[in-house]
Amino acid sequence: MNPFQYARADDAADALRRGAISGAAYLGGGTNLVDLMRETIARPDQLIDVTGLPATIAETDDGGLLIDAAVRNTALAEHPAVRMRYPVLSRAILAGASAQIRNMATVGGNLLQRTRCTYFYDAEGARCNKRTPGSGCDAREGFNRIHAVLGASDACVATHPSDMCVALAALDATVHVDGAEGQRTIPFADLHRLPGDQPDRDTVLRDGELITAIALPALPTGARSAYRKVRDRASYAFALVSVAAVLQLEGDRVVDVRIAFGGVAHKPWRATKAEAALRGQTITQQVVLDAAAAEFAEARPLRDNAFKPALVARTLAAVLTDLARGEAA
Amino acid sequence: MSVFDAAKQAAQGLVQGVVQGAMEKLVPLAPDSWIPGGVPDPLIARKHGLIGKPVSRLDGVHKVSGTAAFAAEYRFDGMVYAALVYSTIPKGRIAAIDSAQAEAAPGVVLVMTHHNAPRLNPMPMFGSSPSAVGATDLPIMQDGVIHWNGQPVVCVLAETQEQADHAASLVHVTFDETPAVTSLAEAQANGVEQGQFMGAPLLDEVGDAEAAFAAAPHRVDQTYRTPRHNHNPIEPHAATLAWIGDRLVIHDASQMVTQQAQNMAQIFGLDPEQVHLTSPYVGGGFGSKGLWNHQVIGAAAAKLAGRPVRIALSREGVYRVVGGRAITQQRVAIGAKADGTFDALIHTGLSTMPPHGTMPEPFILGSQAMYGADTMLLKVEVGRMDTLANTFMRAPGEAVGTFALESAIDELADSLGIDPVELRIRNEPEKDPIKGTPFSSRHIVEAWRTGADRFGWADRPETPGSRRDGEWHVGMGCAMGTYPYYRMPGAEARITLTREGDTVRAKVEIAAAEMGMGTATTTAIVAAERLGLPLEQVDIAYGDSAIPGAIMAGGSQQTAAIGAAVIAAHNALVEELLKLAGNDSPLSGASADEVGSEAGGLARLDNPDAKETYVSILARAQRGDLSVTKAGSAPLETMHWSMHSYSALFCEVRVNAVTGEVRVSRFLGSFDCGRILNPKTALSQFRGGIIMGLGMALMEETQLDERNGRIANASMAEYHLPVHLDVPEIDVIWTDIPDPHAPMGAHGIGEIGITGVAAAVANAIYNATGKRIRDLPITLDKLL
Ligand SMILES: Cc1cc2nc3c(=O)[nH]c(=O)nc-3n(C[C@H](O)[C@H](O)[C@H](O)COP(=O)(O)OP(=O)(O)OC[C@H]3O[C@@H](n4cnc5c(N)ncnc54)[C@H](O)[C@@H]3O)c2cc1C
């Protein structure tokens, strides 16, 4: 770990002032950043602790929720409004990490956690364009079972590991940020980038920008949501793949459906092609598999992860048929 | 009759033949060897003593209250902390080391490389002498030559661990790489050689197995694969050490305490007495807590810096420095008659080790004594790869070998339409299939029957893939496990009786290692029983190289080795006591074999009223204490009998029809391991072994990158072990039938637990889904 200074921000303005200095990093629960510092992958020389910033979950005028960035993952998952109205979010959070880590982790930090690619983590012994731009990618021809099948580039095949973010992508959340150039909002689906030739940049955030809150719009009446995670052991493992879905039916026809996949791309993958294919349809196993096939038409599987498109398709079919039957997955 | 009644009867039968007339409480001296015509250990007959009672581990309080000091918790005045830099290439030379930045970093005391490291002798390699325990004899920081990806190349010492870690990250090492063999295919293409284990070729032939197989009416012939595995004990490897004058003091985490001290002395050119190594607590070993590079580097750096050193490996460091289980590719071919009896059993295949290693994975060991077959061919070949030296990992050989053999038997049972339990019972051997010696104690058929009953095996779906519970396929499987009884020579025990007023305390010193199995507790139980003392009056000392003898916590043999040494020392102690007792004692004239111990003293077997307490004997002789040291007898029993432990394992799995996710929902282990000394610690050993087996079946896999021989998942985040939610209720039962030819009638039980488990899981998965997976781990993608 590199030596660093630590300061606790009093409020957003204080955080922004301190965060404007180059080499500064915001510190949430530290469950990811501190690990990366220990591995010398992250080398900030200023840590600005933002866990003292507001941490409330408030109702908004349009019937949604505004969630401050410093809200802990556990608090968000347990919030009655979240559990009742956005079960997909509550379940996604609880499917992740461990109780201890969720107690520490913040909403802001969860959004910006970095990939679990083993080559990204091997700072001494592996090449990684995300960690050291231009050094190459050892994952592309190496162990890539947990890697991307959609939207990857020659430079990077990493996935975004968050469960929570997959739910937020399906919920059409909005990210509120503040920075040197003022406040702005970013549609959740646009926050994370595809790797292209700049895989070191995970998001569209500018230097020093602070995430202040996440806004959740109200779900259409009658919409049901669910999250399902598929992993290598029963708990405490990142998703191999995951599915978040929000389904609204009229009779047995799909009026609205929103789908996001985890574990398949550099970002939580909003499955717009599958959504389009499903609108107006009756949910059956085959209809869903066909919709998923449309989404994965351009999938580029690697040596170890060719199973992912089919696994996602089957999982999606199970999730949507359960939701259509009125059963939560 | 239940197995428990059978055990009781067996125990009673033994007693009657041996100790006629003795009172129930009086325990005669034990024989000091087990040969045909000899007598069993009289402790077997003792029914109401401590043996067989669940006793909580004596060190439990120290551990849960944080007062048990582990290797990385010792400290010396002026101590500095070590951090290592590892090679990033598999083979070649160090071209240059730029350590200027590291040397200038805050707190740095020393940067040690092959340029300034003290000259050292090579590590004594396993097999080169009775005490040698090095996994390799490669020079350590002597010449800048690289032999594996991850080899330590630089050691930084600093005032704090953080400073050392930081400085190590500032060292830049460049390498000249030479071509290396880093894939199994390349190793195989370069030619394979006959594998050896413990100095003997891994090759057994009975008749012409290939010919018998070719002629057999029913056949299975399949290839099974198991990946590399790394050690992940909860306590990462560490040592805290200091040079005090010309003596080296090491607080280590070790399962071979005395041997490591001796080996360190050899490496540093010292007399054995100049090295003092202690290791009272070890946070799990499983074969890995031995001598590796880090202790040697730590001691060398301490010498160079003139400061005591703590060298605690990071979890990544454990993957880079400490070897694990080698990869295997195994063929099992069984030829059988229509009734299922075996004409031919062939178990052959390939494992790997580095050019500088000594040990391939000896996967045929289990197959040597599990089944009878008219002909047999067992053979391990080895390919050489440029990797870290692999080593023992819980049941080396049997753990992965039983996966292949027991899967193949399930395949045969399936194709013959014979129940797999029944098929195994039909192939019970009458004597050791290879050596021809009689079995000392083999009750696996009882274990099968009791286990099947209790598990509800009769309810197994007959047709694979036929049972469904919602999204889940449900199936049951079984497999046999086995592990040999070993007893290695070299164990000594020192028993000291000390008079304290009108009571006596016994101290038993034994050069054993306690890694959390409960060894100290079991030793105390056995010693208390032999001496006729309550547990509270017995102290056990272990884990210290100053104690005489040398024992290894390996091969599940430590309990037997300790048991035999305690017997020898106890017998010598009684002789000394009788000498001290003299003519004024009620025991006067009795020889050692005419007395037994009870209630803090000795009594005549033929007249239990003629007795005297230890206190009285010592007091009359005006002695404050009495001490004897004695080595255990030569382990002749294993020459006369085929001695093994066995298990019958039953597993129920649920396999998700949508995602392929496997959940083990029930598991039962029915064990035949001689007499169980302490049910409480035994249960933990069995369960722990089974849990490790579940990990092996479903998730454990070292990802060795075949492009450069580097371990890609050197972290517990991506190297998966079972978590609580992966472990169902595990039911454990045992026959508790004593082995009349072993000390206390007991077998070691540390390793048997893991054997057979992966096959039981794989066979249950087949029963659930109709899919036969022959490649471990059975991850969900293989089931889609
Ligand atoms: C063993 C383990 C298992 C895990 N398993 C899972 C899992 O199964 N599923 C899953 O989804 N996650 C998992 N996680 C990841 C976990 O969810 C994240 O580590 C956590 O959400 C990060 O939150 P944090 O507050 O601790 O972030 P930190 O580590 O504090 O920060 C992470 C990043 O966010 C930045 N940051 C923090 N707050 C702000 C802000 N307000 N504005 C701008 N930038 C900010 C930091 O600078 C840093 O770059 C696991 C983690 C561990 C260690």
Tab-separated table of C-alpha atoms and ligand atoms in Angstrom, chain A residues 25-35 50 69 73 95-98 101 104-113 116 161-164 205 209-212 229 231 236-239, chain B residues 717, ligand 1:
chain	number	residue	atom	x	y	z
A	25	ALA	CA	-10.148	9.419	-4.009
A	26	TYR	CA	-13.481	9.229	-2.223
A	27	LEU	CA	-13.731	6.532	0.396
A	28	GLY	CA	-17.041	4.795	1.040
A	29	GLY	CA	-17.068	1.640	3.126
A	30	GLY	CA	-13.639	0.867	1.779
A	31	THR	CA	-14.521	-2.748	1.041
A	32	ASN	CA	-13.211	-2.482	-2.486
A	33	LEU	CA	-10.912	0.533	-2.500
A	34	VAL	CA	-8.847	-0.578	0.482
A	35	ASP	CA	-8.321	-4.013	-1.094
A	50	VAL	CA	-17.648	10.424	2.401
A	69	ALA	CA	-24.897	7.859	-1.872
A	73	ASN	CA	-26.109	-1.497	1.272
A	95	ALA	CA	-27.485	-11.741	-3.057
A	96	GLY	CA	-24.131	-9.963	-2.920
A	97	ALA	CA	-21.046	-10.284	-0.756
A	98	SER	CA	-21.584	-11.059	2.941
A	101	ILE	CA	-19.445	-6.351	3.751
A	104	MET	CA	-19.916	-1.435	5.399
A	105	ALA	CA	-20.538	-0.904	1.698
A	106	THR	CA	-22.199	2.281	0.481
A	107	VAL	CA	-24.404	2.908	-2.517
A	108	GLY	CA	-21.785	5.174	-4.109
A	109	GLY	CA	-19.022	2.653	-3.572
A	110	ASN	CA	-21.056	-0.234	-4.883
A	111	LEU	CA	-21.604	1.610	-8.164
A	112	LEU	CA	-17.907	2.217	-8.589
A	113	GLN	CA	-16.499	-1.121	-7.456
A	116	ARG	CA	-12.901	-9.078	-10.296
A	161	PRO	CA	-19.269	-7.399	-10.726
A	162	SER	CA	-22.076	-5.611	-8.903
A	163	ASP	CA	-25.433	-7.236	-8.211
A	164	MET	CA	-27.075	-4.040	-7.026
A	205	LEU	CA	-17.684	10.331	-14.339
A	209	GLU	CA	-17.006	14.085	-9.500
A	210	LEU	CA	-18.942	12.876	-6.477
A	211	ILE	CA	-21.974	10.632	-6.582
A	212	THR	CA	-24.516	12.206	-4.272
A	229	LYS	CA	-28.200	-14.720	-9.405
A	231	ARG	CA	-23.057	-18.562	-8.978
A	236	TYR	CA	-20.365	-15.314	-1.008
A	237	ALA	CA	-19.522	-15.583	-4.666
A	238	PHE	CA	-19.879	-13.068	-7.453
A	239	ALA	CA	-22.482	-13.765	-10.098
B	717	ALA	CA	-12.005	-14.536	-3.595
C	1	LIG	C1	-15.166	-10.693	-0.457
C	1	LIG	C2	-16.096	-9.790	-1.220
C	1	LIG	C3	-17.205	-10.334	-1.862
C	1	LIG	C4	-18.059	-9.516	-2.551
C	1	LIG	N1	-19.119	-10.072	-3.187
C	1	LIG	C5	-19.966	-9.272	-3.892
C	1	LIG	C6	-21.077	-9.790	-4.591
C	1	LIG	O1	-21.336	-10.986	-4.566
C	1	LIG	N2	-21.863	-8.951	-5.289
C	1	LIG	C7	-21.610	-7.610	-5.310
C	1	LIG	O2	-22.350	-6.899	-5.942
C	1	LIG	N3	-20.559	-7.106	-4.669
C	1	LIG	C8	-19.731	-7.889	-3.973
C	1	LIG	N4	-18.669	-7.348	-3.337
C	1	LIG	C9	-18.342	-5.964	-3.596
C	1	LIG	C10	-18.996	-4.982	-2.672
C	1	LIG	O3	-20.343	-4.856	-3.023
C	1	LIG	C11	-18.270	-3.673	-2.865
C	1	LIG	O4	-16.970	-3.814	-2.348
C	1	LIG	C12	-18.963	-2.523	-2.161
C	1	LIG	O5	-20.244	-2.343	-2.670
C	1	LIG	C13	-18.167	-1.258	-2.362
C	1	LIG	O6	-18.730	-0.241	-1.557
C	1	LIG	P1	-17.820	0.636	-0.589
C	1	LIG	O7	-18.684	1.672	-0.010
C	1	LIG	O8	-17.123	-0.234	0.380
C	1	LIG	O9	-16.824	1.238	-1.650
C	1	LIG	P2	-15.339	1.727	-1.497
C	1	LIG	O10	-14.440	0.552	-1.499
C	1	LIG	O11	-15.209	2.675	-0.383
C	1	LIG	O12	-15.190	2.516	-2.840
C	1	LIG	C14	-15.291	1.912	-4.111
C	1	LIG	C15	-15.066	2.985	-5.167
C	1	LIG	O13	-16.102	3.922	-5.147
C	1	LIG	C16	-15.584	5.238	-5.004
C	1	LIG	N5	-16.591	5.985	-4.275
C	1	LIG	C17	-17.156	5.650	-3.084
C	1	LIG	N6	-18.135	6.521	-2.773
C	1	LIG	C18	-18.191	7.446	-3.773
C	1	LIG	C19	-19.008	8.594	-4.042
C	1	LIG	N7	-19.984	8.969	-3.216
C	1	LIG	N8	-18.799	9.275	-5.183
C	1	LIG	C20	-17.817	8.898	-6.040
C	1	LIG	N9	-17.019	7.842	-5.839
C	1	LIG	C21	-17.212	7.094	-4.729
C	1	LIG	C22	-14.270	5.059	-4.326
C	1	LIG	O14	-13.385	6.121	-4.596
C	1	LIG	C23	-13.790	3.772	-4.951
C	1	LIG	O15	-13.224	4.007	-6.209
C	1	LIG	C24	-17.810	-8.140	-2.604
C	1	LIG	C25	-16.712	-7.606	-1.958
C	1	LIG	C26	-15.853	-8.408	-1.257
C	1	LIG	C27	-14.685	-7.804	-0.573
